[in-house]
Coordinates of C-alpha atoms in Angstrom, one line a residue:
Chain A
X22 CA -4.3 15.2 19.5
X23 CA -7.4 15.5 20.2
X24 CA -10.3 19.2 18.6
X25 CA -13.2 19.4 20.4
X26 CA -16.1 21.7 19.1
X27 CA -19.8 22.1 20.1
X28 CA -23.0 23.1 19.6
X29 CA -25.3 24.6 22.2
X30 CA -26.2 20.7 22.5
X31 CA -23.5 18.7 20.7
X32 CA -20.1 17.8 21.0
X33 CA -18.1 16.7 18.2
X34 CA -14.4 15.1 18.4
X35 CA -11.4 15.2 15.7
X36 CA -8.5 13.3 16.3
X37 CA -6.5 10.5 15.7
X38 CA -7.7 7.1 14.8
X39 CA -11.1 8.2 15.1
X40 CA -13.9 7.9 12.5
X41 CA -13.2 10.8 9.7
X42 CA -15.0 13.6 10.7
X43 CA -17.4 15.3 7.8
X44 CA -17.8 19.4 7.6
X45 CA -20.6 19.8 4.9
X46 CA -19.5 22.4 1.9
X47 CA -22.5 23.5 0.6
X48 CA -23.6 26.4 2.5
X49 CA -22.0 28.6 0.3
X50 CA -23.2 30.8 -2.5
X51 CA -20.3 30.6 -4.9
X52 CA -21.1 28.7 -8.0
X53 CA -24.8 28.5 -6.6
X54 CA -27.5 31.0 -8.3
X55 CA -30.6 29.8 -6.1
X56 CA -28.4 30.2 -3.2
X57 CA -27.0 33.6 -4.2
X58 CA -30.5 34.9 -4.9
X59 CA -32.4 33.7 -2.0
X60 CA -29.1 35.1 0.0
X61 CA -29.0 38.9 -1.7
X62 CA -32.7 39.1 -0.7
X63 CA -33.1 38.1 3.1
X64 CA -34.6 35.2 2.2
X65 CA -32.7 32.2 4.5
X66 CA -35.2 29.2 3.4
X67 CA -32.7 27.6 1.1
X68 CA -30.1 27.9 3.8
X69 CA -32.0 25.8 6.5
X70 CA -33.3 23.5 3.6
X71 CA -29.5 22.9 2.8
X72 CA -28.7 22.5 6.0
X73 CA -30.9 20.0 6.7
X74 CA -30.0 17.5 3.8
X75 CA -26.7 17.8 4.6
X76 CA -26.9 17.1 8.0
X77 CA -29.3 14.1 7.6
X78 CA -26.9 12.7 4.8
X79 CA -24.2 12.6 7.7
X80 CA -22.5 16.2 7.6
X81 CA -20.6 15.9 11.7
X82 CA -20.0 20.0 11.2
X83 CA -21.5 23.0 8.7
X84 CA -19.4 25.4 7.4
X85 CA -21.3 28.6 7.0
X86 CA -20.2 31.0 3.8
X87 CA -22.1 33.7 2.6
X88 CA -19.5 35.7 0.2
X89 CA -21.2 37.2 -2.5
X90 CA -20.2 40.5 -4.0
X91 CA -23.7 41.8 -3.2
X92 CA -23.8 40.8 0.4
X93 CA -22.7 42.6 3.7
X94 CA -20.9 40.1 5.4
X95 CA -20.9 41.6 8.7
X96 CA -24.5 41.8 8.7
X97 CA -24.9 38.5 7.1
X98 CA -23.1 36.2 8.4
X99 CA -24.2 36.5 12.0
X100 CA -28.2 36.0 10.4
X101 CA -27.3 33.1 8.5
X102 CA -25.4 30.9 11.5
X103 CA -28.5 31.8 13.6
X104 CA -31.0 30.5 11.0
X105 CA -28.4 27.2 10.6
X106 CA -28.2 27.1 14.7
X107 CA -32.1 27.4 14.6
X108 CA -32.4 24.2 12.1
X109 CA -29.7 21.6 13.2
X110 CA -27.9 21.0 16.1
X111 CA -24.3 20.3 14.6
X112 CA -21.2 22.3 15.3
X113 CA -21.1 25.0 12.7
X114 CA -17.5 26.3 10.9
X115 CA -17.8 30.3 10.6
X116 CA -16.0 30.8 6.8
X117 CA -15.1 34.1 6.3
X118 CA -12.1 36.1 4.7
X119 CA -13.2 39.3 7.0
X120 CA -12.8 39.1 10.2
X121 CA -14.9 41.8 11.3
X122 CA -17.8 39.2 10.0
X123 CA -16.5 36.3 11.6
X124 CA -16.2 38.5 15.3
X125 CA -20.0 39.1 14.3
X126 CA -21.2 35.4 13.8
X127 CA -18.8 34.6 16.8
X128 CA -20.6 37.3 19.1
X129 CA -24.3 35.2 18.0
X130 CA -22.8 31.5 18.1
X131 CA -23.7 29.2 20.8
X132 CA -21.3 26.3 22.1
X133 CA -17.3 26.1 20.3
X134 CA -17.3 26.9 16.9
X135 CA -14.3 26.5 14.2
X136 CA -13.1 29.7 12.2
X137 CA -12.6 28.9 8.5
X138 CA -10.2 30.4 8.7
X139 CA -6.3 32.3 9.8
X140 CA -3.5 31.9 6.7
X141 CA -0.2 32.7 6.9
X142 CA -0.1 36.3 6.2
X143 CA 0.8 39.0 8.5
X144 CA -2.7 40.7 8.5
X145 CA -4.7 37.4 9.1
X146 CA -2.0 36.2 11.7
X147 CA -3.0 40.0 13.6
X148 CA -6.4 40.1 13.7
X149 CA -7.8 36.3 13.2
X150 CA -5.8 34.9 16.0
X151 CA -6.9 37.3 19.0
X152 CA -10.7 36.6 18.4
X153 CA -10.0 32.6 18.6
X154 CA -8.1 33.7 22.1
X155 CA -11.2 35.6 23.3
X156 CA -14.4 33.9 21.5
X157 CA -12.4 30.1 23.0
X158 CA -12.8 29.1 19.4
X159 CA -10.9 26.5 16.7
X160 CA -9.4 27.6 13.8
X161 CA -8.6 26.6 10.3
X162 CA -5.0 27.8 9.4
X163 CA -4.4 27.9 5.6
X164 CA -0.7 27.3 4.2
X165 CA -1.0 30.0 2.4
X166 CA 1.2 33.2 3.1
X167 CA 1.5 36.9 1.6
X168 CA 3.7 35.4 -1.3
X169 CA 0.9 33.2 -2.2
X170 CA 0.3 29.5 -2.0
X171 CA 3.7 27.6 -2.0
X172 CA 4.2 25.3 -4.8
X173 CA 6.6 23.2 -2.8
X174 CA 6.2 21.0 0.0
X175 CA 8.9 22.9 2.6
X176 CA 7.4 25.8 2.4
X177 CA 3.9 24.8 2.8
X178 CA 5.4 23.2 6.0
X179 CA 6.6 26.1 7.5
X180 CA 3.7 28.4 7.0
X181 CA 1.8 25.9 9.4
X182 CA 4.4 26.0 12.0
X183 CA 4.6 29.5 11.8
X184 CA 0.6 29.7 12.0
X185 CA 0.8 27.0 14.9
X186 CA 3.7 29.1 16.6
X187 CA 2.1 32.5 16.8
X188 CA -1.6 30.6 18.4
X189 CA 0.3 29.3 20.8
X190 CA 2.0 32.6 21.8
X191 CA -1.1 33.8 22.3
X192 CA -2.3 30.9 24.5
X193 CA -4.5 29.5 22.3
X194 CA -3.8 24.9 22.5
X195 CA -2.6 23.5 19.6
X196 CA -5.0 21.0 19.1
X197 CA -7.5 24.1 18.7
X198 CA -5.2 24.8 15.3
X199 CA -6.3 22.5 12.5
X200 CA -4.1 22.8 9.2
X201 CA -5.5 23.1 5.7
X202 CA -2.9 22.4 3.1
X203 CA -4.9 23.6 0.1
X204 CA -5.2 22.1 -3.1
X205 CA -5.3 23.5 -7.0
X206 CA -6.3 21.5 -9.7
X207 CA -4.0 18.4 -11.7
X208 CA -5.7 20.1 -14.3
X209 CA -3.1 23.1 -14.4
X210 CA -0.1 21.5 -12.5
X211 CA 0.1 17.9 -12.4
X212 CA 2.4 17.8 -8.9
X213 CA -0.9 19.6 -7.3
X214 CA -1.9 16.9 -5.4
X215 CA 1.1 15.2 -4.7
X216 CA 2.7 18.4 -3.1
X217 CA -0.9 18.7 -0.6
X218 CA -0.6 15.1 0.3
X219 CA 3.1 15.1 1.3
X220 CA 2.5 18.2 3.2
X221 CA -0.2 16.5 4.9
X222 CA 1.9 13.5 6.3
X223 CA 4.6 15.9 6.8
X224 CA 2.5 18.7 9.2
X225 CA 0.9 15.3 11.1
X226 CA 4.2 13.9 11.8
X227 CA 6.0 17.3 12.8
X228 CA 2.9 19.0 14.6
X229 CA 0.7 16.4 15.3
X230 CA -2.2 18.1 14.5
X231 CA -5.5 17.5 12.5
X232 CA -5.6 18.5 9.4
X233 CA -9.0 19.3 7.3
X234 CA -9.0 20.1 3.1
X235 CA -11.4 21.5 0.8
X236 CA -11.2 18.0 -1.6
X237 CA -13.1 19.4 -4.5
X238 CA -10.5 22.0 -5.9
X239 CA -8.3 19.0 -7.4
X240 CA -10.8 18.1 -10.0
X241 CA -11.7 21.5 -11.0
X242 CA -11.9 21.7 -15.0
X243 CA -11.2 17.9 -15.5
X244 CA -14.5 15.2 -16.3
X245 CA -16.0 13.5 -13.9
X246 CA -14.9 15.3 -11.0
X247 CA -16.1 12.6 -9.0
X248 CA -13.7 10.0 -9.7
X249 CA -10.8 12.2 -9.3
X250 CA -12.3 13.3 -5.8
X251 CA -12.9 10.0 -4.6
X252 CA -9.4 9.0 -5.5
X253 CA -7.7 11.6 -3.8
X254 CA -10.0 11.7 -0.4
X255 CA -9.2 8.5 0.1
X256 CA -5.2 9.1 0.1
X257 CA -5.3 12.1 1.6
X258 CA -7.3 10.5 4.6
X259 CA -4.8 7.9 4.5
X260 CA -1.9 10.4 4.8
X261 CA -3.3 12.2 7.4
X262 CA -6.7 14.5 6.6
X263 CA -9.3 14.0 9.1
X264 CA -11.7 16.5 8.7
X265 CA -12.6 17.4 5.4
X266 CA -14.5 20.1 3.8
X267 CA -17.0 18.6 1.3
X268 CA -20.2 17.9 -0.6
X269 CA -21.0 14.8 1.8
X270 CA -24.3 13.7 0.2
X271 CA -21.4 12.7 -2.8
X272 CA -18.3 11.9 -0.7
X273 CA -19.2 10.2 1.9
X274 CA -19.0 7.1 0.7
X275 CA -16.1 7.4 -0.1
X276 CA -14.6 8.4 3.2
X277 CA -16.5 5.8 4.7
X278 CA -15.0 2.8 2.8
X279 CA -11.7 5.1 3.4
X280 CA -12.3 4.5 7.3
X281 CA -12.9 0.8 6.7
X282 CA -9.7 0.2 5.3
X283 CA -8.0 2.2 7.8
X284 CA -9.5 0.0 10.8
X285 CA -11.4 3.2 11.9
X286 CA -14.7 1.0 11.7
X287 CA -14.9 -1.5 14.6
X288 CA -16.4 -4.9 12.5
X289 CA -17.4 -2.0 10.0
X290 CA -20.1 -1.4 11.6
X291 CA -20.5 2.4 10.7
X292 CA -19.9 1.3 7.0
X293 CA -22.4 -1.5 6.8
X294 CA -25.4 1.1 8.2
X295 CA -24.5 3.3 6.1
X296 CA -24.8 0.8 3.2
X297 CA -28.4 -0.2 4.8
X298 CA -29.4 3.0 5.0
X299 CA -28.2 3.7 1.0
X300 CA -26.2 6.9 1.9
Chain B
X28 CA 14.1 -0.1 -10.4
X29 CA 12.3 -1.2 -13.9
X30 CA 10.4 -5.0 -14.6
X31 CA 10.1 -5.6 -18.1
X32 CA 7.7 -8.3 -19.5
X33 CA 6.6 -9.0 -23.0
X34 CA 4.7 -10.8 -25.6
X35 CA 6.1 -11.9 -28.5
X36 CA 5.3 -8.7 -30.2
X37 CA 4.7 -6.2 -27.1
X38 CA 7.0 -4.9 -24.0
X39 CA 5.6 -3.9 -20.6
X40 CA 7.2 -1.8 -18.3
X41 CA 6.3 -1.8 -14.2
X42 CA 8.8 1.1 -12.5
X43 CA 8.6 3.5 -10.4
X44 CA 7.1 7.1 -11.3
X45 CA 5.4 5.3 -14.4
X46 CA 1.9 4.5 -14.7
X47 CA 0.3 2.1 -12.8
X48 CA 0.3 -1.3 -15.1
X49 CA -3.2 -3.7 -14.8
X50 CA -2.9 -6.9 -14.8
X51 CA -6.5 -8.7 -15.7
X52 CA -7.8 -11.0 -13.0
X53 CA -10.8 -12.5 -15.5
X54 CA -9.0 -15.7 -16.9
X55 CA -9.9 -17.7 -13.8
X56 CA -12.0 -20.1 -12.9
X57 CA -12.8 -19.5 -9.3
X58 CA -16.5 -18.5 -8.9
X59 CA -17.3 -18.9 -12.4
X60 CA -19.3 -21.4 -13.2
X61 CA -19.9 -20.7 -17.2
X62 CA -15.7 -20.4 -17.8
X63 CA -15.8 -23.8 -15.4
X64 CA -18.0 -25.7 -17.1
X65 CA -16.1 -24.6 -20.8
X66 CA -13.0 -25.9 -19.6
X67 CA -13.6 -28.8 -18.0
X68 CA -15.0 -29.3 -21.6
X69 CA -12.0 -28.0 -23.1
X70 CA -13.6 -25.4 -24.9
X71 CA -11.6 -22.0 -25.6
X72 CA -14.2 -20.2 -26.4
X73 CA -15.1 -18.4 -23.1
X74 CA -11.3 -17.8 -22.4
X75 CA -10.4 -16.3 -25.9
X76 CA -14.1 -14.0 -25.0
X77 CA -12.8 -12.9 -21.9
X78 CA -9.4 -11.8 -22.7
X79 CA -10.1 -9.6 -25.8
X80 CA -13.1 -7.5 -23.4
X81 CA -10.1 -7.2 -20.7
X82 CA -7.6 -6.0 -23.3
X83 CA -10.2 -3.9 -24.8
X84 CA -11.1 -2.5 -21.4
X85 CA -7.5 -1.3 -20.9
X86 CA -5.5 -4.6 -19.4
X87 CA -1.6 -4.2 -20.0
X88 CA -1.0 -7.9 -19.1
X89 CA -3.7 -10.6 -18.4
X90 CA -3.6 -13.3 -15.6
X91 CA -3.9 -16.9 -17.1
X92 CA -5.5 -19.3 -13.6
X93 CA -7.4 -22.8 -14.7
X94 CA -7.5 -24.1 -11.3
X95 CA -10.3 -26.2 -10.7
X96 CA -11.0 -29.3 -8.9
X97 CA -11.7 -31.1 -12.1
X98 CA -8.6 -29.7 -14.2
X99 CA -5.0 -31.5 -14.9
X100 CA -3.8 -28.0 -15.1
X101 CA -0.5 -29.7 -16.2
X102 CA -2.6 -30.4 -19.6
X103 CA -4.4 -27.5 -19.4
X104 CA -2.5 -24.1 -18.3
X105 CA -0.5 -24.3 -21.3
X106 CA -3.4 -24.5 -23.8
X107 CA -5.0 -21.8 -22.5
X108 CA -2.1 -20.0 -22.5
X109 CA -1.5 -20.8 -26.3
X110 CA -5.0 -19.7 -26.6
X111 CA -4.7 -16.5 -25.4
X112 CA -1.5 -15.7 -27.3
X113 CA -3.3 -16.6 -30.3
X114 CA -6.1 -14.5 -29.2
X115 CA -4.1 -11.1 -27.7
X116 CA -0.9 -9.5 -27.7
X117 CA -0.5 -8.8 -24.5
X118 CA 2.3 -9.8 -22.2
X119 CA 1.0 -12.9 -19.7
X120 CA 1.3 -13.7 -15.7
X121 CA 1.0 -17.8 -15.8
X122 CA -1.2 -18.6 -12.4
X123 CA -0.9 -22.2 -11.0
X124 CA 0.5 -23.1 -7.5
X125 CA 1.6 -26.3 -9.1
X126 CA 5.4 -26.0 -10.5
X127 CA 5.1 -28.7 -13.1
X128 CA 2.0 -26.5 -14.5
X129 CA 4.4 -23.3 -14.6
X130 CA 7.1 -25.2 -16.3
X131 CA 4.7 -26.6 -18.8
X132 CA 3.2 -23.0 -19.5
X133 CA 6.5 -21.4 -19.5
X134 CA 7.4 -23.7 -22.5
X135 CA 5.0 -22.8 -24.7
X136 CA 5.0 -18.8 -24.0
X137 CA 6.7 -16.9 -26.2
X138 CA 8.5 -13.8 -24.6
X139 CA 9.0 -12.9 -20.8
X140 CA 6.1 -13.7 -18.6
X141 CA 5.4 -13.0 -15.2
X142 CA 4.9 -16.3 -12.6
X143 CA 2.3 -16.0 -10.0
X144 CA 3.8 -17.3 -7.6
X145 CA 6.4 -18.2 -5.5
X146 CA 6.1 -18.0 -1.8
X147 CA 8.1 -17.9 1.4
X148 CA 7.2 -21.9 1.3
X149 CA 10.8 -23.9 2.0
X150 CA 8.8 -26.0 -1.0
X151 CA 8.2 -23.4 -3.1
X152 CA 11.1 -21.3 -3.0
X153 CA 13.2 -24.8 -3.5
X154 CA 11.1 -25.5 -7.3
X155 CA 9.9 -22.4 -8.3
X156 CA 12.7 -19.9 -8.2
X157 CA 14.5 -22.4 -10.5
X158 CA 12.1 -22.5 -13.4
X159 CA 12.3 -18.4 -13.3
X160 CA 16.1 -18.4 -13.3
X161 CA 16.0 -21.0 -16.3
X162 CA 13.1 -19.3 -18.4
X163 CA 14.5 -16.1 -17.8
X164 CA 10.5 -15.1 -16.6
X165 CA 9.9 -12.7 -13.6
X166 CA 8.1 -13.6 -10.8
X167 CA 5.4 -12.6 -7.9
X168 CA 6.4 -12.9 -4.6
X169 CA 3.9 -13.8 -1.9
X170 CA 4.6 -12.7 1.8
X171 CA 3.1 -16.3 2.9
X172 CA 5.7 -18.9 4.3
X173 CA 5.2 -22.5 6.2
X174 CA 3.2 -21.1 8.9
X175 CA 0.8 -18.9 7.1
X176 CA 0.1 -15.2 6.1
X177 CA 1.4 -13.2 8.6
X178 CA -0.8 -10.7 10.6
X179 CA 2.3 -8.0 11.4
X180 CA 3.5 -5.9 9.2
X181 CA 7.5 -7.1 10.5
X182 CA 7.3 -10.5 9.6
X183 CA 5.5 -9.6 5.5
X184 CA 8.7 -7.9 5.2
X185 CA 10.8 -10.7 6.6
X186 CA 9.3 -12.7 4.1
X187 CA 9.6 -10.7 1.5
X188 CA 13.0 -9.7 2.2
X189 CA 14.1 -13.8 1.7
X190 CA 12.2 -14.3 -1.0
X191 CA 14.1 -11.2 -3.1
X192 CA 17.6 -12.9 -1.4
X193 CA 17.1 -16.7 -2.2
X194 CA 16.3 -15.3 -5.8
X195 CA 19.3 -12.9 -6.3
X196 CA 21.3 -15.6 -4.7
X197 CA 20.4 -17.9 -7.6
X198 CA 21.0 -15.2 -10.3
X199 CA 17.5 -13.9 -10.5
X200 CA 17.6 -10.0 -11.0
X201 CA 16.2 -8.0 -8.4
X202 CA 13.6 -6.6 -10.2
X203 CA 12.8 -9.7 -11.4
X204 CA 11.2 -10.4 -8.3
X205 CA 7.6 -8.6 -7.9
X206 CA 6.4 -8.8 -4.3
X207 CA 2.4 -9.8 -3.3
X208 CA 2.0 -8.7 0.6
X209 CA -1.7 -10.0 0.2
X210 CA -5.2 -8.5 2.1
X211 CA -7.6 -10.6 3.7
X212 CA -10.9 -9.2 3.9
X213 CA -11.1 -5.9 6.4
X214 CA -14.9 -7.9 7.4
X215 CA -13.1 -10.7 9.8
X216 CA -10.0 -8.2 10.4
X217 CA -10.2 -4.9 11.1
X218 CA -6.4 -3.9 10.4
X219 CA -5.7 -6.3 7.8
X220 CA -5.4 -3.9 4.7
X221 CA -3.8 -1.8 7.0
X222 CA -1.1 -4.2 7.9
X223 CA -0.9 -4.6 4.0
X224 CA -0.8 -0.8 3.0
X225 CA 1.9 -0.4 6.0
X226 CA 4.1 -3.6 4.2
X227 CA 4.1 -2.4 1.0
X228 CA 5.0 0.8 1.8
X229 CA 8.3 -0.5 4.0
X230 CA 9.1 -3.3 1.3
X231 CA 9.3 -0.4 -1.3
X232 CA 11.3 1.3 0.9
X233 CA 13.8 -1.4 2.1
X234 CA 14.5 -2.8 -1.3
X235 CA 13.0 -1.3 -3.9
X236 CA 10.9 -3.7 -5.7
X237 CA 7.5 -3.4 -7.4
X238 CA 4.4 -4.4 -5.9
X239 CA 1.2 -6.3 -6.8
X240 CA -1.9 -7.5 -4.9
X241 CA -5.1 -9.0 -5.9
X242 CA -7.1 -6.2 -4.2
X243 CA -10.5 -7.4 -4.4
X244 CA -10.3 -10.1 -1.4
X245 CA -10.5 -6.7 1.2
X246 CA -13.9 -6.2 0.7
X247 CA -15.0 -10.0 0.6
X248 CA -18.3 -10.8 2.7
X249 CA -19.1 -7.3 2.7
X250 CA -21.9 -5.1 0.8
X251 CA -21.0 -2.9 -2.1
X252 CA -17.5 -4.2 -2.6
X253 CA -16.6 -2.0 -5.6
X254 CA -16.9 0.9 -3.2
X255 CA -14.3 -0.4 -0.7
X256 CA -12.2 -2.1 -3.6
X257 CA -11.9 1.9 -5.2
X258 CA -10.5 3.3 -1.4
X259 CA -8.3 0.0 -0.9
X260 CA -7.0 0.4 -4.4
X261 CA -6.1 4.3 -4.3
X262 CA -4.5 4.4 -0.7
X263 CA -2.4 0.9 -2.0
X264 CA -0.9 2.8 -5.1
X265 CA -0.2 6.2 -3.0
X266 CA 1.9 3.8 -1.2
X267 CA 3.7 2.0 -3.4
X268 CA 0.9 -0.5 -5.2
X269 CA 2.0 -0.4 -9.0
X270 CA 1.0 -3.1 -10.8
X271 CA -2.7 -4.6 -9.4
X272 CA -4.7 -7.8 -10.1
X273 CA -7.6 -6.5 -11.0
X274 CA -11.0 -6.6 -12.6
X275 CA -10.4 -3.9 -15.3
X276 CA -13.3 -3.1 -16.3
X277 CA -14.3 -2.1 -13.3
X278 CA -11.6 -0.7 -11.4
X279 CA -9.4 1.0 -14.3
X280 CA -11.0 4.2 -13.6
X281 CA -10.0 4.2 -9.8
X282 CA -6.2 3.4 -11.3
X283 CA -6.3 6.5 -14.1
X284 CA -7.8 8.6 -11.4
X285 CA -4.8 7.7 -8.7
X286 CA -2.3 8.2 -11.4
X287 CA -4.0 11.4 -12.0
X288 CA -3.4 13.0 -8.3
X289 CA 0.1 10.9 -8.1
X290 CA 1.3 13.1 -11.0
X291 CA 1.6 10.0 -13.1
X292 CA -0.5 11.6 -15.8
X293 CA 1.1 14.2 -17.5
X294 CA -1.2 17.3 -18.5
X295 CA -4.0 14.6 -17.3
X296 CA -3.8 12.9 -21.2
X297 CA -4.4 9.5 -20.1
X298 CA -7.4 10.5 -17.8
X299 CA -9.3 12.3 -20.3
X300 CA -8.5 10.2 -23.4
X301 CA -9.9 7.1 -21.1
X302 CA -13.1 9.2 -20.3
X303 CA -13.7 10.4 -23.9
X304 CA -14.2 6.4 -24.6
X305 CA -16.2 6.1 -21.8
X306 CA -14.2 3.2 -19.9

């Protein structure tokens, strides 16, 4: 199955068997002071800056978050995707939890964007799914449903059949619904991960369709986050993520020499560049 | 299904849903010319060096190989082996593809040691299973037989499938038998840790056993190995990998960090003990 997004210039592919494709984390003001700052005032210089290293370190897609407390999304959101659409030419991924901001940034985006994102619940289901029908967009849909996120692997796996059921009722392709299993920290509950990565190979082989993850969230509280993130990227590409959310100036790496063993990388070609190129 | 292997003072367990068990790949010759030239000299010293840093480093069991060109290994495996027992305490894997060296090694060991290995080989299935029934040892099983190692994932677990019967038809406990479905590097052949990563997870499946593999040979010939080792290794112990050949100093923190996300680690202990002492 095979997601197609675009820029005004550039189209980029997820699907099976292909190369794993990268969406770059980092604009996003949580955690991020600079960021926050520069954000609250207007000022969108660390935005395209970011944007820029990320997509010269190999980011395929941005996603575009500018939640802050402070911050009008609505108002926002729209401002910051044209300054990103201004800088790079990748496919952008419009991450907002309202979507009156996310119709805004849709109404200013050029070319097929993907929505970060539709969940489970009956309010998100109602009002997410009709502007992906109208703005012909992607969307991330979220396992996650107005009882929370599932600790169990069935329930995880009917949340994204419901969420995949209800798009295409409205007409919208399945391949335009990408699943995101979510993941909480091994820190707090050690079946965390284990739980996301059998939902993963479960939601490929039922639904068939491409599946992203924000990686990070495993490590969270635990030492060297790194080593923890790198482990689990690379088995949950093996079990069937092939999008994921991340910090690719750290990661990938990793999902390159994931893609190697996985005879994604014709005579490792992509992999051995990458290594000359010492990204 | 539980392997037990021990010392004459120390017990290691490889089962399912425990902790993933490293077995030291150091104590071999191959590509080292210092530990060479010390015993074709038939000096220790090296040898005894070499096994304390890999216990210290976290080894559970240590991989005894003299094989050189030079080397009676008939003479020589079992001195080395009384070395090391003299030197560590932990369990051993004696390493020769000669029988009569096995046999010579397995009279001096004290306790249950693994043999590495027996193949699919009419030869080797014919005087090695033998020497592990009489010993009482356990062995490794490599999916190689008379014409080769197989490039589809069917005929690996063919192989591996006779090896575990011609063993349990001469007495040998299943989980004696330890099976090896082998990687050749991913730079000449594209799916060839696939094909392995697909085999271990159907010989787990099918019967049950425990699985090793040397995992280093998947990145040979190509540029920053450690890198593709760290993938290989993760995505081989999500599917069923549990006791590696390793260089443990090096790759024990890919291991703790798989166990971590494979909810092997309870309340993440391990993890964080191991990166408190920085190793």
């Amino acid at each position: 199955m095979k997601t197609r997004l675009c820029s005004a210039t550039k189209e980029v592919i997820i699907g099976d068997e292909l190369p794993t494709v990268l969406i770059g984390e980092r604009i996003n003001p949580t955690g991020k002071k600079r960021m926050t700052a520069a954000l609250e005032a207007g000022d969108l210089e660390v935005v395209r800056k970011e944007a820029l290293a990320q997509v010269e370190a190999g980011a395929d897609i941005l996603d575009v978050n500018v939640a802050t407390a402070m911050i009008d999304e609505v108002v926002m959101l729209p401002k910051v995707v044209q300054a990103v659409m201004d800088t790079v030419d990748v496919p952008l991924c419009l991450d907002s939890s309202k979507p009156e901001a996310l119709e805004a940034a849709l109404k200013v985006y050029k070319g097929k964007p993907l929505i970060n994102s539709v969940t489970g619940q009956k309010d998100s289901l109602r009002r997410v799914l009709p502007l992906i029908k109208e703005y012909k967009a992607a969307v991330i849909g979220m396992t996650v449903d107005d009882e929370g996120i599932p600790n169990d692997v069935e329930r995880r796996v009917a949340i994204a059949h419901k969420i995949v059921e209800r798009a295409e009722k409205l007409g919208i392709a399945r391949e335009d619904v990408i699943i995101d299993c979510v993941t909480m920290t091994v820190g707090a509950d050690a079946r965390s991960a284990l739980v996301t990565i059998e939902s993963i190979r479960r939601i490929r082989e039922e639904l068939g369709v491409n599946i992203t993850l924000g990686a990070s969230n495993v490590s969270f509280g635990l030492p060297n986050r790194d080593l923890i993130n790198s482990a689990f990227l690379a088995i949950a590409i093996a079990a069937g993520l092939n999008c994921p959310v991340i910090n690719v100036v750290k990661m990938r790496p990793t999902v390159l020499a994931a893609d190697l063993v996985l005879a994604r990388d014709k005579n490792a070609m992509r992999y051995i560049k990458a290594q000359r190129q010492g990204r």
